[in-house]
Structures are given as structure tokens and as C-alpha cells.
């Protein structure tokens, strides 16, 4: 028997180590324990082991089919062909329902209660909400129960095992994502180039204005230096002559007064 309380960063690791030497009934018992073990929600490493793969061609094919179901299938798959699999215990049934909930959560961010009740073969909303809460505490899904609108809003769901046939789909999805990122990057680079060009134009415009101001100052300084000192440019030549005449008259008058004395 496996010590389910033993600590491991990977809950499946201890089963993988034991499966390397397990044969026959021991191998079957090991798989049944895996399907009930809390914290184990991926099974790909076991399915890839030669002694596990051998089961699908022997009398214990149901054991292999059940492990394969937990790795890739859902509860609705089990209900469609229950005779192909082992009869599930209550713990195994609940784990498969949790895995089915994870699969649904990866396909939609909003899961109506009526859809979940049908997929998980449940009739009571309270039991459904309890199942979802258990999944949240198990850290396989995160989200919010929207009881007003009778739906579960998904924030996060763990990833399940990937079948070989799904690899091309994932590759295409990643390729599309990379192409989209390249498009965004190209757009950003174009905007940066435009911003730099506009910046350079503004710098050149500022430099031209500053140079024009310097030239105007030089011109004004040259014009002022070419004019006689002490001459008020606002006075016309006629006004300057009149002023000079008035000064002469004052001088003569003063001189006349001196002579009379």
C-alpha cells in the first residue's frame, strides 16, 4: 500500500517509481490507488510506462481504459460506455467529475449550472456547488459562484494530460499566437519610429527658431551701432533744427540782459 501522507513535490512521482517494478495484480492495485489518491490529476507518465501500456492488450484492458479515461476523458465519456471501464468507487467518481469540470473550465470562462448538471450527471444544485468548492480547495480551478445567474465564472483551471493527436492543435495555436505577437510588435515599432521622427522635427524646428532669434538680435545691434550717439531717432530733422534755433535765441537774450546791466 502507498503511504498517502508522504510528502512529494509531485504526487504522481511515488506511483511512477513503484510502477517500474509492478506487474499483474500489483500493477492493477497501483492504478486503482492512483485514481483515488488526492492531489493526483495527471497520469501521462504512468500511461507512457511499458508495463502499463501492456495492459491494453491483455485481460486487464479495463484497468488501462480507466486510467486512460482519467487522463484524457470526462464523466460523460464514462456514462456513455460504462462497461469499458472499471466500476468506479465514490472517490474515483468524484475525482473524474472534478477532472471533467477542469476540462469544461478550459473551454469556457462562464459555465451555466444547467450545463454542469448535465455533464456531471447531477440533479441537485447544492451538490454541484459543493463539488465546485471542493475543486477550488483542491487548487485545480479558481473562480466565483454566481448564484444569482446560476453559473460559475472561471478564473483559472489546471492543465490536463495531452494526447498525441492534440499536439498539432497546440502547435497551431502557439503559431497563431506568435504571429499575433509579431503583428503587435511591428505596430509598436512603427509607432516608435513615427514618434522619433516627430521628435527630431520638433528639435530641428526649435533650433531654427533659436537661430532666427540670434540673427535678429545681431541685425538690431548692427543697426544701433551705425547711428550717431545722443541722437533721438524719434525726432525729425525739422524738429532738431527748431530746437537748435530756440537754444540760440535763449543765448542771445541772456547776453542782451547782461549788456543792459
Tab-separated table of C-alpha atoms in Angstrom:
chain	number	residue	atom	x	y	z
A	1	UNK	CA	0.000	0.000	0.000
A	2	UNK	CA	1.061	3.587	-0.673
A	3	UNK	CA	1.551	5.934	2.234
A	4	UNK	CA	-0.769	8.716	1.096
A	5	UNK	CA	0.537	11.026	3.757
A	6	UNK	CA	4.108	11.008	2.461
A	7	UNK	CA	5.351	14.299	1.094
A	8	UNK	CA	6.336	14.805	-2.523
A	9	UNK	CA	6.517	17.833	-4.750
A	10	UNK	CA	4.954	15.689	-7.467
A	11	UNK	CA	2.147	13.491	-6.052
A	12	UNK	CA	2.418	11.126	-9.016
A	13	UNK	CA	6.151	10.554	-8.545
A	14	UNK	CA	5.844	7.873	-5.886
A	15	UNK	CA	3.426	5.874	-8.057
A	16	UNK	CA	5.706	6.153	-11.084
A	17	UNK	CA	8.626	4.749	-9.070
A	18	UNK	CA	6.557	1.801	-7.844
A	19	UNK	CA	5.077	1.177	-11.306
A	20	UNK	CA	8.544	0.444	-12.735
A	21	UNK	CA	8.571	-2.924	-10.997
A	22	UNK	CA	4.830	-3.597	-10.608
A	23	UNK	CA	3.350	-6.498	-12.532
A	24	UNK	CA	-0.034	-8.193	-12.754
A	25	UNK	CA	-2.297	-7.706	-9.742
A	26	UNK	CA	0.192	-5.319	-8.120
A	27	UNK	CA	0.063	-3.099	-11.182
A	28	UNK	CA	-3.742	-3.123	-11.167
A	29	UNK	CA	-3.876	-2.228	-7.497
A	30	UNK	CA	-1.384	0.563	-8.028
A	31	UNK	CA	-3.540	2.135	-10.739
A	32	UNK	CA	-6.643	1.956	-8.553
A	33	UNK	CA	-4.764	3.764	-5.791
A	34	UNK	CA	-3.622	6.422	-8.237
A	35	UNK	CA	-7.203	7.072	-9.322
A	36	UNK	CA	-8.245	7.671	-5.722
A	37	UNK	CA	-5.157	9.483	-4.489
A	38	UNK	CA	-5.805	13.143	-3.567
A	39	UNK	CA	-3.680	15.655	-5.433
A	40	UNK	CA	-3.044	13.421	-8.463
A	41	UNK	CA	-4.752	14.902	-11.523
A	42	UNK	CA	-2.297	13.986	-14.302
A	43	UNK	CA	-1.471	10.445	-15.364
A	44	UNK	CA	0.567	10.721	-18.561
A	45	UNK	CA	3.794	9.455	-17.013
A	46	UNK	CA	2.114	6.247	-15.950
A	47	UNK	CA	0.487	5.706	-19.334
A	48	UNK	CA	3.876	6.013	-21.030
A	49	UNK	CA	5.422	3.196	-18.972
A	50	UNK	CA	5.846	-0.107	-20.877
A	51	UNK	CA	4.334	-2.336	-18.200
A	52	UNK	CA	1.270	-0.084	-18.028
A	53	UNK	CA	0.909	0.044	-21.815
A	54	UNK	CA	0.938	-3.765	-21.933
A	55	UNK	CA	-2.380	-3.824	-20.059
A	56	UNK	CA	-4.378	-2.580	-23.059
A	57	UNK	CA	-3.645	-5.810	-24.933
A	58	UNK	CA	-4.416	-8.202	-22.073
A	59	UNK	CA	-7.285	-9.283	-19.833
A	60	UNK	CA	-6.862	-6.194	-17.660
A	61	UNK	CA	-7.766	-3.849	-20.504
A	62	UNK	CA	-10.477	-2.196	-18.371
A	63	UNK	CA	-7.804	-1.093	-15.928
A	64	UNK	CA	-5.865	0.565	-18.729
A	65	UNK	CA	-9.034	2.100	-20.209
A	66	UNK	CA	-9.963	3.573	-16.850
A	67	UNK	CA	-6.526	5.116	-16.385
A	68	UNK	CA	-6.743	6.489	-19.921
A	69	UNK	CA	-10.206	7.890	-19.121
A	70	UNK	CA	-8.883	9.773	-16.105
A	71	UNK	CA	-6.010	11.129	-18.163
A	72	UNK	CA	-7.973	12.380	-21.158
A	73	UNK	CA	-11.689	11.734	-20.745
A	74	UNK	CA	-14.667	13.148	-18.877
A	75	UNK	CA	-17.521	11.840	-16.787
A	76	UNK	CA	-19.844	11.923	-19.797
A	77	UNK	CA	-17.461	9.562	-21.622
A	78	UNK	CA	-17.713	7.168	-18.716
A	79	UNK	CA	-21.518	7.306	-18.715
A	80	UNK	CA	-21.621	6.686	-22.469
A	81	UNK	CA	-19.763	3.340	-22.184
A	82	UNK	CA	-19.517	2.254	-18.532
A	83	UNK	CA	-18.858	-1.365	-19.494
A	84	UNK	CA	-15.486	-0.354	-20.994
A	85	UNK	CA	-14.190	0.759	-17.617
A	86	UNK	CA	-13.838	-0.391	-14.038
A	87	UNK	CA	-16.757	0.256	-11.740
A	88	UNK	CA	-15.795	3.497	-10.058
A	89	UNK	CA	-15.684	3.978	-6.313
A	90	UNK	CA	-17.221	7.115	-4.805
A	91	UNK	CA	-13.769	8.747	-4.568
A	92	UNK	CA	-12.896	7.857	-8.149
A	93	UNK	CA	-16.276	9.093	-9.362
A	94	UNK	CA	-15.815	12.443	-7.650
A	95	UNK	CA	-12.274	12.834	-8.995
A	96	UNK	CA	-13.484	12.152	-12.531
A	97	UNK	CA	-16.182	14.772	-12.038
A	98	UNK	CA	-13.506	17.230	-10.886
A	99	UNK	CA	-11.419	16.452	-13.967
A	100	UNK	CA	-14.493	16.921	-16.152
A	101	UNK	CA	-15.089	20.295	-14.508
A	102	UNK	CA	-11.484	21.248	-15.325
A	103	UNK	CA	-11.993	20.288	-18.971
A	104	UNK	CA	-15.157	22.396	-19.195
A	105	UNK	CA	-13.401	25.304	-17.485
A	106	UNK	CA	-10.632	25.290	-20.107
A	107	UNK	CA	-13.221	25.651	-22.876
A	108	UNK	CA	-15.363	28.427	-21.418
A	109	UNK	CA	-14.950	31.122	-18.788
A	110	UNK	CA	-18.628	31.049	-17.900
A	111	UNK	CA	-20.242	27.704	-17.062
A	112	UNK	CA	-24.042	27.691	-16.578
A	113	UNK	CA	-25.316	25.396	-13.859
A	114	UNK	CA	-27.633	23.553	-16.245
A	115	UNK	CA	-24.668	22.622	-18.469
A	116	UNK	CA	-22.647	21.413	-15.486
A	117	UNK	CA	-25.543	19.418	-14.064
A	118	UNK	CA	-25.944	17.611	-17.385
A	119	UNK	CA	-22.226	16.964	-17.989
A	120	UNK	CA	-21.603	15.758	-14.443
A	121	UNK	CA	-24.843	13.770	-14.188
A	122	UNK	CA	-26.066	15.690	-11.151
A	123	UNK	CA	-29.575	16.872	-10.241
A	124	UNK	CA	-29.027	18.976	-7.138
A	125	UNK	CA	-27.577	22.499	-7.453
A	126	UNK	CA	-26.329	22.426	-3.876
A	127	UNK	CA	-24.342	19.252	-4.560
A	128	UNK	CA	-22.941	20.862	-7.710
A	129	UNK	CA	-21.795	23.941	-5.794
A	130	UNK	CA	-20.195	21.709	-3.149
A	131	UNK	CA	-18.318	19.867	-5.899
A	132	UNK	CA	-17.061	23.166	-7.351
A	133	UNK	CA	-15.978	24.396	-3.908
A	134	UNK	CA	-14.066	21.148	-3.358
A	135	UNK	CA	-12.300	21.733	-6.688
A	136	UNK	CA	-11.365	25.256	-5.598
A	137	UNK	CA	-9.937	23.979	-2.312
A	138	UNK	CA	-8.033	21.289	-4.240
A	139	UNK	CA	-6.495	24.157	-6.268
A	140	UNK	CA	-7.497	22.686	-9.614
A	141	UNK	CA	-9.890	25.503	-10.500
A	142	UNK	CA	-10.421	29.065	-9.332
A	143	UNK	CA	-13.480	31.192	-9.876
A	144	UNK	CA	-16.684	32.595	-8.436
A	145	UNK	CA	-20.083	31.046	-7.873
A	146	UNK	CA	-22.719	33.361	-9.341
A	147	UNK	CA	-25.842	32.049	-7.649
A	148	UNK	CA	-27.987	34.922	-8.929
A	149	UNK	CA	-27.347	33.975	-12.555
A	150	UNK	CA	-26.865	30.255	-11.840
A	151	UNK	CA	-23.377	29.997	-13.281
A	152	UNK	CA	-19.726	29.504	-12.367
A	153	UNK	CA	-17.285	32.189	-13.537
A	154	UNK	CA	-13.878	30.633	-14.200
A	155	UNK	CA	-10.618	32.445	-13.386
A	156	UNK	CA	-8.175	29.533	-13.600
A	157	UNK	CA	-8.027	25.823	-14.344
A	158	UNK	CA	-5.092	23.411	-14.287
A	159	UNK	CA	-3.917	21.712	-17.470
A	160	UNK	CA	-4.738	18.081	-18.117
A	161	UNK	CA	-2.708	15.419	-19.915
A	162	UNK	CA	-2.207	15.991	-23.642
A	163	UNK	CA	-2.877	13.300	-26.205
A	164	UNK	CA	-0.573	12.917	-29.178
A	165	UNK	CA	-3.376	13.987	-31.502
A	166	UNK	CA	-3.714	17.299	-29.660
A	167	UNK	CA	-0.082	18.333	-30.199
A	168	UNK	CA	-0.710	19.708	-33.691
A	169	UNK	CA	-3.627	21.751	-32.380
A	170	UNK	CA	-1.419	23.212	-29.657
A	171	UNK	CA	1.379	23.930	-32.142
A	172	UNK	CA	-1.038	25.739	-34.450
A	173	UNK	CA	-2.446	27.702	-31.554
A	174	UNK	CA	1.030	28.755	-30.443
A	175	UNK	CA	1.957	29.638	-34.038
A	176	UNK	CA	-1.109	31.878	-34.339
A	177	UNK	CA	-0.235	33.479	-31.016
A	178	UNK	CA	3.346	34.135	-32.181
A	179	UNK	CA	2.081	35.671	-35.421
A	180	UNK	CA	-0.255	37.915	-33.468
A	181	UNK	CA	2.612	38.975	-31.184
A	182	UNK	CA	4.784	39.763	-34.195
A	183	UNK	CA	1.997	41.896	-35.633
A	184	UNK	CA	1.666	43.843	-32.402
A	185	UNK	CA	5.451	44.242	-32.168
A	186	UNK	CA	5.617	45.548	-35.736
A	187	UNK	CA	2.869	48.057	-34.984
A	188	UNK	CA	4.671	49.227	-31.844
A	189	UNK	CA	7.952	49.632	-33.747
A	190	UNK	CA	6.174	51.693	-36.420
A	191	UNK	CA	4.683	53.970	-33.775
A	192	UNK	CA	8.094	54.363	-32.121
A	193	UNK	CA	9.658	55.306	-35.467
A	194	UNK	CA	6.942	57.898	-36.104
A	195	UNK	CA	7.352	59.317	-32.616
A	196	UNK	CA	11.137	59.621	-33.088
A	197	UNK	CA	10.685	61.329	-36.457
A	198	UNK	CA	8.247	63.826	-34.950
A	199	UNK	CA	10.637	64.410	-32.063
A	200	UNK	CA	13.509	65.138	-34.457
A	201	UNK	CA	11.300	67.547	-36.423
A	202	UNK	CA	10.412	69.424	-33.253
A	203	UNK	CA	14.055	69.609	-32.214
A	204	UNK	CA	15.019	70.991	-35.646
A	205	UNK	CA	12.130	73.483	-35.549
A	206	UNK	CA	13.242	74.693	-32.125
A	207	UNK	CA	16.835	75.025	-33.329
A	208	UNK	CA	15.726	77.063	-36.371
A	209	UNK	CA	13.679	79.421	-34.214
A	210	UNK	CA	16.553	79.935	-31.784
A	211	UNK	CA	18.931	80.669	-34.684
A	212	UNK	CA	16.447	83.147	-36.151
A	213	UNK	CA	16.253	84.947	-32.805
A	214	UNK	CA	20.066	85.175	-32.698
A	215	UNK	CA	20.138	86.600	-36.230
A	216	UNK	CA	17.501	89.224	-35.390
A	217	UNK	CA	19.457	90.304	-32.322
A	218	UNK	CA	22.621	90.653	-34.400
A	219	UNK	CA	20.790	92.758	-37.007
A	220	UNK	CA	19.340	95.105	-34.385
A	221	UNK	CA	22.705	95.510	-32.708
A	222	UNK	CA	24.370	96.397	-36.030
A	223	UNK	CA	21.695	99.000	-36.846
A	224	UNK	CA	22.058	100.673	-33.471
A	225	UNK	CA	25.867	100.829	-33.711
A	226	UNK	CA	25.667	102.661	-37.107
A	227	UNK	CA	23.673	105.643	-35.721
A	228	UNK	CA	25.236	108.911	-34.091
A	229	UNK	CA	25.455	108.915	-30.317
A	230	UNK	CA	22.971	111.086	-28.406
A	231	UNK	CA	20.556	111.499	-31.322
A	232	UNK	CA	16.958	110.732	-30.662
A	233	UNK	CA	15.745	108.806	-33.665
A	234	UNK	CA	12.184	109.805	-32.898
A	235	UNK	CA	12.931	113.422	-33.774
A	236	UNK	CA	12.748	114.569	-37.381
A	237	UNK	CA	15.353	116.849	-38.967
A	238	UNK	CA	12.923	119.797	-38.776
A	239	UNK	CA	12.395	119.280	-35.083
A	240	UNK	CA	16.150	119.154	-34.498
A	241	UNK	CA	16.602	122.464	-36.397
A	242	UNK	CA	13.834	124.125	-34.395
A	243	UNK	CA	15.389	123.022	-31.162
A	244	UNK	CA	18.781	124.390	-32.198
A	245	UNK	CA	17.169	127.807	-33.096
A	246	UNK	CA	15.450	128.035	-29.734
A	247	UNK	CA	18.733	127.446	-27.962
A	248	UNK	CA	20.347	130.240	-29.960
A	249	UNK	CA	17.570	132.704	-29.085
A	250	UNK	CA	17.924	131.980	-25.398
A	251	UNK	CA	21.651	132.620	-25.574
A	252	UNK	CA	21.152	135.961	-27.291
A	253	UNK	CA	18.567	137.058	-24.775
A	254	UNK	CA	20.796	136.269	-21.899
A	255	UNK	CA	23.620	138.168	-23.480
A	256	UNK	CA	21.363	141.215	-24.036
A	257	UNK	CA	20.379	141.274	-20.408
A	258	UNK	CA	23.988	141.252	-19.383
A	259	UNK	CA	24.713	144.268	-21.620
A	260	UNK	CA	21.836	146.338	-20.139
A	261	UNK	CA	23.181	145.845	-16.657
